[in-house]
XYZ file of C-alpha atoms in Angstrom:
676
model
C -5.969 18.356 28.168
C -4.582 18.287 24.627
C -1.033 19.955 24.479
C -1.009 22.748 21.909
C 1.882 23.738 19.784
C 2.147 26.553 17.202
C 4.201 26.285 13.891
C 6.610 29.192 14.285
C 9.751 26.974 14.685
C 12.186 27.074 11.922
C 12.032 23.484 11.214
C 8.512 23.638 10.355
C 9.096 26.543 7.691
C 11.542 24.487 6.110
C 9.395 21.257 5.769
C 6.744 23.637 4.751
C 8.942 25.133 1.865
C 10.281 21.627 0.877
C 6.825 20.285 0.365
C 5.652 23.215 -1.592
C 8.528 22.855 -3.808
C 7.643 19.123 -4.309
C 3.966 20.199 -5.026
C 4.966 22.545 -7.529
C 6.774 20.087 -9.228
C 4.208 17.381 -8.991
C 1.384 19.729 -10.543
C 2.965 19.103 -13.800
C 5.070 16.052 -14.180
C 4.248 13.712 -11.567
C 1.155 13.964 -10.035
C -1.166 14.738 -13.034
C -3.888 16.476 -11.398
C -4.415 20.133 -11.045
C -5.519 22.225 -8.266
C -6.481 25.421 -9.798
C -6.844 27.815 -7.082
C -9.590 30.756 -7.445
C -9.221 33.739 -4.764
C -13.041 34.427 -5.546
C -13.929 30.911 -4.279
C -13.837 31.680 -0.466
C -14.001 28.516 1.523
C -12.243 28.005 4.723
C -9.420 29.886 6.669
C -8.406 26.845 8.720
C -8.978 23.059 8.273
C -8.096 20.488 10.885
C -7.050 17.260 9.622
C -8.254 14.311 11.943
C -6.017 11.929 10.433
C -2.472 10.992 10.433
C 0.419 9.661 8.013
C 0.025 10.057 4.078
C -3.527 10.816 3.789
C -3.008 13.865 6.530
C -0.055 14.876 4.208
C -2.107 14.738 1.142
C -4.929 17.016 2.537
C -2.545 19.367 3.670
C -0.752 19.926 0.277
C -3.921 20.838 -1.470
C -5.060 23.117 1.514
C -1.829 24.804 0.787
C -2.517 25.419 -2.699
C -5.909 26.705 -1.884
C -4.158 29.187 0.653
C -5.970 27.403 3.639
C -4.402 26.960 6.797
C -4.139 23.573 8.447
C -4.184 21.999 11.878
C -2.590 18.520 12.388
C -3.708 16.155 15.316
C -1.145 13.651 16.605
C -0.613 11.197 19.244
C 2.192 11.522 21.556
C 4.376 8.865 19.519
C 3.847 10.900 16.406
C 4.812 14.396 17.798
C 7.720 14.488 14.950
C 5.540 13.054 12.102
C 5.837 14.546 8.662
C 2.079 15.679 8.778
C 2.743 17.472 11.869
C 5.770 19.287 10.378
C 3.942 20.275 7.350
C 0.838 21.562 8.783
C 0.839 25.171 10.149
C -0.464 24.222 13.704
C -0.392 20.681 15.512
C -2.324 19.408 18.677
C -1.420 16.341 20.692
C -4.613 14.290 21.181
C -3.368 11.748 23.310
C -1.076 8.686 23.578
C -0.221 6.130 21.213
C -3.267 3.687 21.029
C -5.908 4.957 18.444
C -8.551 4.860 20.798
C -6.869 7.212 23.019
C -5.839 9.547 20.401
C -6.977 9.409 16.885
C -10.495 7.939 17.765
C -10.613 10.338 20.775
C -13.552 12.483 19.649
C -13.406 14.576 22.938
C -9.607 15.518 22.329
C -10.276 16.242 18.885
C -12.983 18.387 19.512
C -11.110 20.224 22.035
C -8.305 20.939 19.484
C -10.825 22.181 17.001
C -11.986 24.699 19.751
C -8.132 25.650 20.640
C -7.332 26.254 16.949
C -10.595 27.936 15.798
C -10.679 25.470 13.017
C -13.634 25.896 10.734
C -13.821 22.566 8.942
C -12.498 19.235 9.504
C -11.123 16.638 6.736
C -11.523 13.078 8.299
C -9.249 11.381 5.656
C -9.946 7.633 5.422
C -10.489 5.309 8.417
C -10.547 6.460 11.887
C -13.671 8.875 12.123
C -13.915 9.450 8.607
C -17.341 7.341 8.660
C -18.334 7.896 12.039
C -21.622 9.573 12.116
C -21.566 10.629 15.789
C -18.535 12.619 14.996
C -20.064 14.177 12.203
C -23.029 15.147 14.311
C -20.744 16.523 17.153
C -19.194 18.888 14.411
C -22.417 20.221 13.197
C -23.689 20.868 16.628
C -20.529 22.980 17.067
C -21.098 24.693 13.769
C -17.950 23.018 12.139
C -18.251 21.814 8.714
C -17.574 18.181 8.285
C -15.615 17.679 4.789
C -17.701 14.765 3.827
C -21.510 13.630 3.403
C -24.092 14.454 5.825
C -24.813 12.186 8.683
C -28.096 10.515 7.195
C -25.621 9.350 3.913
C -22.674 8.046 6.455
C -25.375 6.033 8.556
C -27.301 4.912 5.538
C -24.043 3.438 3.752
C -21.978 2.543 6.821
C -24.467 -0.120 7.620
C -24.276 -2.739 5.164
C -27.633 -4.078 5.757
C -29.343 -0.863 5.210
C -27.338 -0.050 2.299
C -28.254 -2.957 0.377
C -31.900 -2.382 0.909
C -31.403 1.181 -0.250
C -29.325 -0.237 -3.398
C -32.310 -2.569 -4.165
C -34.635 0.266 -3.923
C -32.576 2.513 -6.178
C -32.551 -0.323 -8.689
C -28.756 -1.440 -8.386
C -27.765 -5.035 -8.911
C -27.146 -6.640 -5.421
C -25.483 -9.888 -4.173
C -28.268 -12.447 -3.275
C -28.239 -13.058 0.629
C -29.886 -12.335 4.093
C -30.936 -8.766 4.450
C -31.095 -8.604 8.483
C -28.750 -9.124 11.169
C -27.684 -12.602 11.985
C -28.571 -13.307 15.690
C -25.730 -16.158 16.501
C -23.487 -18.793 15.014
C -26.574 -21.332 14.568
C -29.014 -18.989 13.040
C -25.756 -18.030 10.675
C -25.410 -21.828 9.653
C -29.119 -22.065 9.047
C -29.329 -18.880 6.619
C -25.874 -20.189 4.979
C -27.565 -23.408 4.276
C -30.506 -21.512 2.681
C -28.222 -19.416 0.613
C -25.849 -22.058 -0.566
C -22.221 -22.199 0.083
C -20.080 -20.432 -0.393
C -20.922 -17.461 1.630
C -19.656 -14.325 3.083
C -19.658 -13.362 6.638
C -19.309 -9.533 6.917
C -19.528 -6.871 9.634
C -22.325 -4.840 9.125
C -20.424 -1.564 10.074
C -17.173 -3.049 8.489
C -14.726 -1.710 5.980
C -10.964 -2.367 4.869
C -11.691 -6.167 4.792
C -11.947 -6.269 8.504
C -14.692 -8.634 9.908
C -15.027 -10.683 6.862
C -14.806 -14.376 6.455
C -15.457 -16.899 3.616
C -17.218 -20.164 4.971
C -17.551 -23.189 2.822
C -19.208 -25.433 5.204
C -21.306 -25.406 8.571
C -18.058 -25.767 10.725
C -16.284 -22.394 9.123
C -19.582 -20.603 9.286
C -19.713 -21.107 13.187
C -15.924 -20.186 13.362
C -16.360 -17.229 10.982
C -19.238 -15.831 12.977
C -17.335 -16.078 16.191
C -14.011 -14.526 14.512
C -15.768 -11.765 12.602
C -17.998 -10.567 15.243
C -14.929 -10.141 17.676
C -13.112 -8.351 15.057
C -15.925 -6.115 14.116
C -16.565 -5.413 17.799
C -12.889 -4.513 18.449
C -12.486 -2.642 15.066
C -15.790 -0.667 14.598
C -17.615 -0.870 18.173
C -20.219 -2.953 16.269
C -20.443 -6.654 16.239
C -23.485 -6.907 13.952
C -23.077 -9.295 11.075
C -24.649 -10.212 7.871
C -24.369 -13.161 5.392
C -24.523 -13.275 1.778
C -23.690 -15.260 -1.388
C -19.929 -15.350 -1.974
C -19.205 -14.574 -5.743
C -16.521 -17.027 -6.705
C -13.328 -15.609 -8.814
C -14.446 -12.145 -9.337
C -12.973 -8.815 -9.992
C -13.285 -6.032 -7.468
C -14.020 -2.821 -9.545
C -15.207 0.276 -7.851
C -16.711 3.557 -9.237
C -15.551 6.960 -8.016
C -18.487 9.346 -7.588
C -18.649 13.183 -6.908
C -21.636 14.841 -5.847
C -22.672 18.228 -4.526
C -25.513 19.674 -2.345
C -27.569 20.736 -5.048
C -28.607 17.428 -6.475
C -25.655 17.167 -8.817
C -23.625 13.775 -9.248
C -20.724 12.431 -11.500
C -18.956 9.100 -11.940
C -15.374 9.407 -12.397
C -14.702 6.130 -14.004
C -13.351 2.925 -12.508
C -10.652 1.575 -10.589
C -9.609 -2.184 -10.697
C -8.854 -3.163 -7.345
C -8.906 -7.333 -7.580
C -5.451 -7.652 -6.429
C -5.667 -8.194 -2.834
C -4.636 -10.489 0.172
C -7.024 -11.056 3.008
C -9.726 -8.826 1.400
C -7.132 -5.881 1.513
C -5.970 -4.336 -1.692
C -2.582 -4.250 -2.726
C -2.185 -3.099 -6.522
C -4.669 -0.962 -8.237
C -5.261 0.415 -11.373
C -7.611 2.950 -13.451
C -8.961 2.287 -15.898
C -9.922 -1.447 -15.675
C -8.838 -3.732 -18.487
C -11.997 -5.860 -18.448
C -14.848 -3.259 -18.667
C -16.252 -2.024 -21.983
C -17.668 1.178 -22.442
C -21.299 -0.128 -22.076
C -20.584 -2.089 -18.796
C -18.756 1.109 -17.589
C -21.758 3.152 -18.060
C -24.193 0.951 -16.691
C -21.758 0.694 -13.407
C -21.442 4.372 -13.287
C -25.157 5.121 -13.831
C -26.153 2.894 -10.976
C -23.350 4.466 -8.564
C -24.896 7.903 -9.322
C -28.396 6.631 -8.724
C -27.373 5.225 -5.566
C -25.542 8.687 -4.577
C -28.822 10.253 -5.414
C -30.877 8.147 -3.497
C -29.058 8.993 -0.273
C -28.748 12.652 -1.286
C -25.030 11.981 -1.349
C -22.705 15.278 -1.183
C -18.916 14.741 -1.385
C -16.463 12.185 -2.987
C -17.486 8.804 -2.430
C -16.809 5.066 -3.893
C -19.549 2.390 -4.678
C -17.730 -0.855 -4.807
C -18.778 -3.685 -7.137
C -18.044 -7.375 -7.697
C -18.034 -8.351 -11.315
C -18.198 -11.833 -12.497
C -16.523 -13.562 -15.607
C -19.422 -12.666 -17.843
C -19.435 -8.847 -16.576
C -22.519 -9.188 -14.534
C -21.886 -6.787 -11.440
C -22.923 -6.631 -7.985
C -23.125 -3.949 -5.348
C -20.933 -4.758 -2.604
C -20.620 -1.281 -0.411
C -20.416 2.269 -0.604
C -17.635 4.096 1.191
C -18.567 7.474 2.307
C -15.184 9.041 2.403
C -11.821 9.612 0.218
C -10.434 6.305 -0.477
C -7.083 5.210 -0.293
C -6.563 4.599 -4.076
C -8.031 7.851 -5.262
C -4.462 9.074 -6.617
C -5.245 6.996 -9.781
C -8.694 8.326 -10.258
C -7.040 11.912 -10.284
C -4.121 10.835 -12.805
C -6.617 10.012 -15.320
C -9.130 12.606 -14.717
C -6.831 15.462 -13.901
C -9.175 16.273 -10.841
C -8.066 17.129 -7.310
C -10.769 15.385 -5.261
C -9.682 16.792 -2.108
C -10.163 20.088 -3.599
C -13.584 19.093 -4.794
C -14.637 17.899 -1.468
C -13.515 21.101 -0.008
C -15.637 23.162 -2.353
C -18.613 20.789 -2.146
C -18.499 21.200 1.927
C -18.777 24.835 1.381
C -21.680 24.459 -0.797
C -20.478 25.099 -4.290
C -21.713 23.572 -7.365
C -19.759 20.875 -9.476
C -18.300 22.878 -12.425
C -17.995 19.625 -14.359
C -20.666 17.794 -16.552
C -20.438 14.046 -17.130
C -19.407 14.515 -20.663
C -16.068 16.490 -19.219
C -14.782 13.611 -17.564
C -12.052 12.061 -19.469
C -10.243 9.005 -19.316
C -6.761 10.348 -20.020
C -4.049 7.625 -20.251
C -3.545 4.808 -17.289
C -2.459 4.850 -13.797
C -0.993 1.930 -11.694
C -1.100 2.245 -7.841
C 1.221 -0.121 -5.587
C 0.740 -0.062 -1.805
C 3.961 -0.103 -0.218
C 3.587 -1.728 3.184
C 6.291 -2.619 5.814
C 5.553 -6.171 5.586
C 6.920 -9.481 5.185
C 5.678 -10.697 1.867
C 6.855 -14.422 2.241
C 4.396 -14.634 5.224
C 0.942 -14.921 4.311
C 1.804 -12.253 1.412
C 2.454 -9.754 4.081
C 2.619 -9.846 7.758
C 3.395 -6.505 9.385
C 6.938 -5.402 10.243
C 7.998 -2.576 12.568
C 11.218 -0.524 12.847
C 13.035 2.529 12.219
C 13.777 3.762 8.342
C 17.373 3.997 8.652
C 17.579 5.138 4.931
C 14.581 5.923 2.911
C 14.630 7.237 -0.670
C 11.521 7.882 -2.904
C 11.819 7.649 -6.668
C 10.415 11.028 -7.382
C 13.441 11.829 -9.890
C 11.567 9.748 -12.564
C 8.979 11.387 -14.481
C 5.237 10.272 -14.091
C 5.843 8.968 -10.631
C 3.964 10.115 -7.709
C 4.327 8.772 -3.840
C 2.037 9.665 -1.278
C 3.655 9.102 1.885
C 3.675 10.524 5.295
C 7.291 9.212 6.466
C 10.897 10.236 6.120
C 14.083 8.977 6.899
C 14.300 8.182 10.700
C 10.361 7.769 10.862
C 9.540 4.716 13.033
C 6.898 2.116 11.671
C 5.149 0.878 14.943
C 2.856 -1.578 16.121
C 0.052 0.929 16.826
C -0.791 2.131 13.314
C -1.448 0.590 9.816
C 2.074 -0.348 8.206
C 1.576 1.198 5.115
C 4.760 3.170 4.151
C 3.414 4.959 0.717
C 1.273 4.746 -2.164
C 3.381 4.603 -5.136
C 1.695 5.646 -8.479
C 2.840 5.531 -11.705
C 0.984 7.278 -14.993
C 1.539 6.593 -18.638
C -0.233 7.200 -21.884
C -0.854 3.422 -22.222
C -1.045 0.584 -19.722
C 2.030 -0.779 -20.679
C 3.741 2.592 -20.247
C 2.351 2.851 -16.787
C 3.675 -0.765 -16.035
C 7.176 -0.110 -17.089
C 7.330 3.053 -15.169
C 6.353 1.020 -12.121
C 8.809 -1.809 -12.526
C 11.339 1.250 -12.642
C 10.177 2.925 -9.829
C 10.080 -0.016 -7.748
C 13.841 -0.698 -8.547
C 14.722 2.773 -7.451
C 12.817 2.826 -4.311
C 15.098 2.640 -1.198
C 13.788 1.444 1.965
C 15.999 0.297 4.886
C 15.522 -0.567 8.280
C 11.950 -2.643 7.910
C 11.164 -5.737 5.999
C 8.876 -4.532 2.994
C 6.762 -5.644 0.377
C 8.470 -4.287 -2.864
C 9.437 -7.958 -3.954
C 5.943 -9.125 -4.237
C 4.708 -5.837 -5.713
C 7.392 -6.209 -8.483
C 6.519 -9.569 -9.154
C 2.920 -8.691 -9.300
C 3.134 -5.972 -12.064
C 5.704 -8.093 -14.334
C 3.669 -11.478 -14.064
C 2.314 -12.620 -17.239
C -1.475 -12.967 -15.991
C -1.240 -9.443 -14.583
C 0.308 -8.031 -17.667
C -2.430 -9.715 -19.762
C -5.143 -8.443 -17.675
C -6.264 -12.009 -16.498
C -7.031 -11.209 -12.871
C -9.318 -11.747 -10.203
C -9.612 -11.512 -6.294
C -8.212 -14.843 -6.154
C -4.844 -13.915 -8.067
C -2.241 -14.106 -5.202
C -3.408 -17.725 -3.944
C -3.671 -18.959 -7.379
C -0.483 -17.866 -8.679
C 1.269 -18.512 -5.528
C -0.632 -21.604 -4.012
C 2.371 -22.499 -1.841
C 3.003 -18.891 -0.902
C 5.141 -16.101 -2.158
C 8.925 -17.318 -2.646
C 10.408 -14.314 -4.143
C 11.505 -14.027 -7.783
C 12.531 -17.305 -9.312
C 16.011 -16.712 -11.438
C 16.136 -17.778 -14.921
C 19.672 -19.141 -16.062
C 20.405 -15.830 -17.834
C 19.131 -13.775 -14.787
C 21.398 -16.007 -12.517
C 24.509 -15.187 -14.665
C 23.658 -11.458 -14.234
C 23.396 -11.461 -10.635
C 26.591 -13.739 -10.280
C 28.408 -11.180 -12.707
C 27.336 -8.315 -10.656
C 28.130 -9.839 -7.424
C 31.754 -10.746 -8.829
C 32.251 -6.943 -10.460
C 31.117 -5.228 -7.198
C 33.574 -7.475 -5.195
C 36.286 -6.498 -7.496
C 35.505 -2.929 -7.458
C 35.526 -2.643 -3.592
C 38.809 -4.592 -3.427
C 40.354 -1.943 -5.674
C 38.893 0.766 -3.689
C 40.212 -0.474 -0.533
C 43.775 -0.240 -2.095
C 43.749 3.427 -2.817
C 43.531 6.504 -0.666
C 42.467 9.832 -2.527
C 43.242 8.021 -5.787
C 46.538 6.952 -4.685
C 47.722 3.596 -3.612
C 47.622 3.348 0.307
C 51.298 2.127 0.577
C 54.059 1.887 -1.597
C 54.533 -1.572 -1.292
C 50.989 -2.528 -2.602
C 51.380 -4.588 -5.679
C 50.566 -3.219 -9.171
C 46.402 -3.495 -9.817
C 45.605 -6.778 -11.360
C 43.599 -7.062 -14.134
C 42.426 -10.455 -14.059
C 40.804 -12.174 -10.917
C 39.533 -15.977 -10.361
C 36.602 -15.754 -8.006
C 34.339 -18.298 -6.109
C 30.724 -16.822 -5.781
C 28.041 -18.819 -3.595
C 24.339 -18.475 -4.252
C 21.513 -20.758 -3.217
C 23.915 -23.232 -2.150
C 25.258 -23.350 -5.446
C 29.175 -22.777 -5.767
C 30.353 -20.846 -9.311
C 34.142 -20.346 -10.359
C 34.054 -16.916 -12.182
C 36.904 -15.471 -13.960
C 36.865 -11.644 -14.116
C 38.953 -9.089 -16.243
C 38.591 -5.379 -15.895
C 38.877 -2.383 -18.321
C 38.088 0.894 -16.748
C 34.560 0.638 -15.330
C 33.977 -2.392 -17.482
C 33.968 -5.822 -16.339
C 34.012 -9.131 -18.368
C 32.878 -11.879 -15.982
C 33.055 -15.719 -17.355
C 30.562 -18.084 -16.053
C 30.516 -21.605 -17.290
C 31.733 -20.735 -20.633
C 29.312 -17.793 -21.090
C 30.571 -14.087 -20.909
C 28.635 -11.372 -19.101
C 29.492 -7.692 -19.711
C 28.908 -5.474 -16.626
C 29.756 -1.741 -16.450
C 28.729 1.150 -14.493
C 29.885 4.046 -12.188
C 30.527 2.022 -9.003
C 29.714 4.469 -6.391
C 29.815 2.105 -3.547
C 28.397 4.497 -1.018
C 25.167 4.895 -3.057
C 21.985 2.945 -2.143
C 21.306 2.562 -5.985
C 23.752 0.856 -8.180
C 22.790 1.760 -11.588
C 24.652 -0.691 -13.986
C 24.308 -1.951 -17.603
C 24.513 -5.757 -18.134
C 24.969 -6.960 -21.574
C 23.443 -3.874 -22.954
C 20.522 -4.051 -20.426
C 20.010 -1.236 -17.898
C 19.420 -2.630 -14.416
C 19.153 -0.790 -10.914
C 20.313 -2.831 -8.158
C 20.522 -2.285 -4.544
C 23.565 -3.393 -2.233
C 21.849 -4.008 0.916
C 24.966 -5.617 2.611
C 28.514 -6.057 1.710
C 31.163 -7.240 4.623
C 34.679 -8.162 4.757
C 34.259 -11.855 4.673
C 32.672 -11.487 1.333
C 28.898 -11.645 2.090
C 27.061 -9.375 -0.290
C 23.092 -9.166 -0.395
C 21.728 -7.512 -3.559
C 18.043 -6.496 -4.427
C 17.878 -7.446 -7.851
C 14.626 -7.437 -9.796
C 12.952 -6.712 -6.664
C 14.201 -9.700 -4.557
C 17.072 -9.782 -2.192
C 19.697 -12.279 -2.694
C 22.480 -13.337 -0.345
C 25.643 -14.067 -2.071
C 29.160 -14.914 -1.070
C 32.213 -13.716 -3.039
C 35.592 -15.236 -2.167
C 38.972 -15.300 -3.665
C 39.983 -18.774 -5.148
C 42.496 -19.070 -2.125
C 39.934 -18.031 0.245
C 37.401 -20.469 -0.757
C 39.916 -23.174 -0.659
C 40.865 -22.175 3.010
C 37.208 -21.832 3.933
C 36.426 -25.291 3.325
C 38.619 -25.967 6.619
C 36.702 -23.444 8.973
C 34.292 -25.012 11.357
C 30.540 -24.423 10.567
C 28.688 -22.194 12.896
C 26.186 -24.410 14.814
C 22.605 -23.072 14.277
C 20.584 -21.771 17.313
C 18.171 -24.373 19.101
C 14.931 -22.828 18.866
C 12.833 -25.966 19.746
C 11.890 -24.613 23.169
C 11.160 -21.002 22.072
C 7.741 -19.518 20.900
C 7.830 -16.670 18.523
C 4.992 -14.629 17.326
C 5.079 -14.405 13.535
C 4.068 -10.703 13.511
C 4.562 -7.898 16.227
C 1.412 -7.337 17.935
C -0.244 -7.201 21.428
C -1.531 -10.424 23.351
C -5.261 -10.026 23.865
C -6.021 -13.727 25.040
C -4.502 -16.699 26.295
C -6.630 -19.664 25.753
C -4.652 -22.172 28.124
C -3.833 -22.381 31.673
C -1.334 -24.344 33.827
C -2.329 -27.899 33.786
C -3.933 -28.384 30.627
C -2.844 -31.029 28.396
C -1.996 -29.880 24.745
C -1.740 -32.355 21.601
C -0.299 -32.283 18.465
C -3.699 -32.264 16.539
C -4.780 -29.001 18.183
C -6.158 -26.707 15.632
C -4.244 -23.097 15.635
C -6.341 -20.157 14.828
C -4.434 -17.138 13.157
C -5.112 -13.570 12.928
C -6.639 -14.256 9.155
C -9.318 -16.026 7.848
C -8.874 -19.109 5.826
C -9.667 -19.160 2.017
C -9.597 -15.369 2.244
């Protein structure tokens, strides 16, 4: 029996007030979309959000603006989650595993009955594209805020959707239109199509159940792994095979359709920056499309939506080659993760539009009313280690968390707060960081600033990778494809590579920070701690270690200004040195920088997040550096007998048993596809 809890508590009221205030601020400056509430547009009294995290919070925000009460569902480990605190009511639907909670249809249906919710918004993922769930809601007289079951079924099956797309005169990728029976048939089909081929889960999405194969052996392996992943992720192990378009762009069209036959395309989103077929950075519009190609893609997307009598917000995804030929990939019959950037450039609240459409209202806009107003960039901030396969999940508790919402034209869609846990049970996304500008250059500069001001402690995160992407010359010029990451970082991501000038900046900042800390330690409430402390020095000789390099520095101070001499070069560093603050806004040689001090010890160890990447330094006085040479070195831990997992997770299979012989040339299969 699901546990039910009302929202009468004082803490919930405080959270509701907090988020309403944030929403009012977002509506004008930050979010760049409007939720115009008309009291005469009667919709629903109460909506249950069958999801968690940031998308649940996002839906709740619009519901509050529309005067609609909300019900949150949650697993037992999510009982204190932000979306639970924001909602008017909350119901526990089971233990942590998704199969027993957020995918537990019986528990969610019970929650609907307990709370009297009239409609359900599924968000994305989980049950958002589950036709059986939509049917059960319909049978109980509860409105599903999304398309009808026919559209979900037709577009959720990649084989059927491709046939419908062909009939609707939508460009499709050459391939086999049936279900692949086994690995040997997969090899035969791949040979007929011609390598490379893409093996895909028929019911898949989000990059799951997808493998690229370049030969027969990889086809057999891909068939096995894709079918296993598809079965575990979607409960459907059917696969299809199609020609792999090498070096493409991933560009999608947002569509909006009502129950009266009206449909619009809301321009495109460029989603080419991916790892393992999952998006990392998106933008709207695309630098690649011209007006004619955009119109052709939009019209084909609308044609497909009308062919399945689609009625809600949806996304038609295309692969676009270097000659601007575009091919239908799939249609997502739900709200897309990256929908905020479309809201930024069109001004529409897509969640509000979905609610109005579900209630039966006609679209109030015409195609000529849909603008491209400015430029928006979205970075997906994950609890991931970007130095491992561009991002292997990390877990932990957010010991410190601060979103850069004090910056104008910045939007953060998140479902966590300081103290939240990132666990093994759910997607490790922390937030979607969105910046907006009148031009792409302005949006990119704002993203750079926002990433530098984003404070995340307690988990490993991918901000170093995100920042490197958005400042890379290829990305800035728009020369991108789905192969961007492996092409730019063929040996894996290594963090920011310092130029000579940047190295001097970093060394000088560490030295100035060290001196500021030393001076603060000598004082108590502005006075010297003890009378025998010598007069404050104005000159320091320091030894700074960075990347096994040793640098002798001279530092002089005047107020909050420090002059640091490094190898005959002078670097001017100034700022308000609040050593208790997570952020260190400073000026280096006249340039404003935002650094973060991640670690500072009495032994002179300092870890600074600079230009997105964390760097470990050691700052010592000249005497301490001399004496440290006589200290014994710490012997590193012997890990030769230890087998460590590269990422947190559950062991699902052990393919060896006692007595088996293991050889050094045995091939190891990881959780991710080769060449993906």
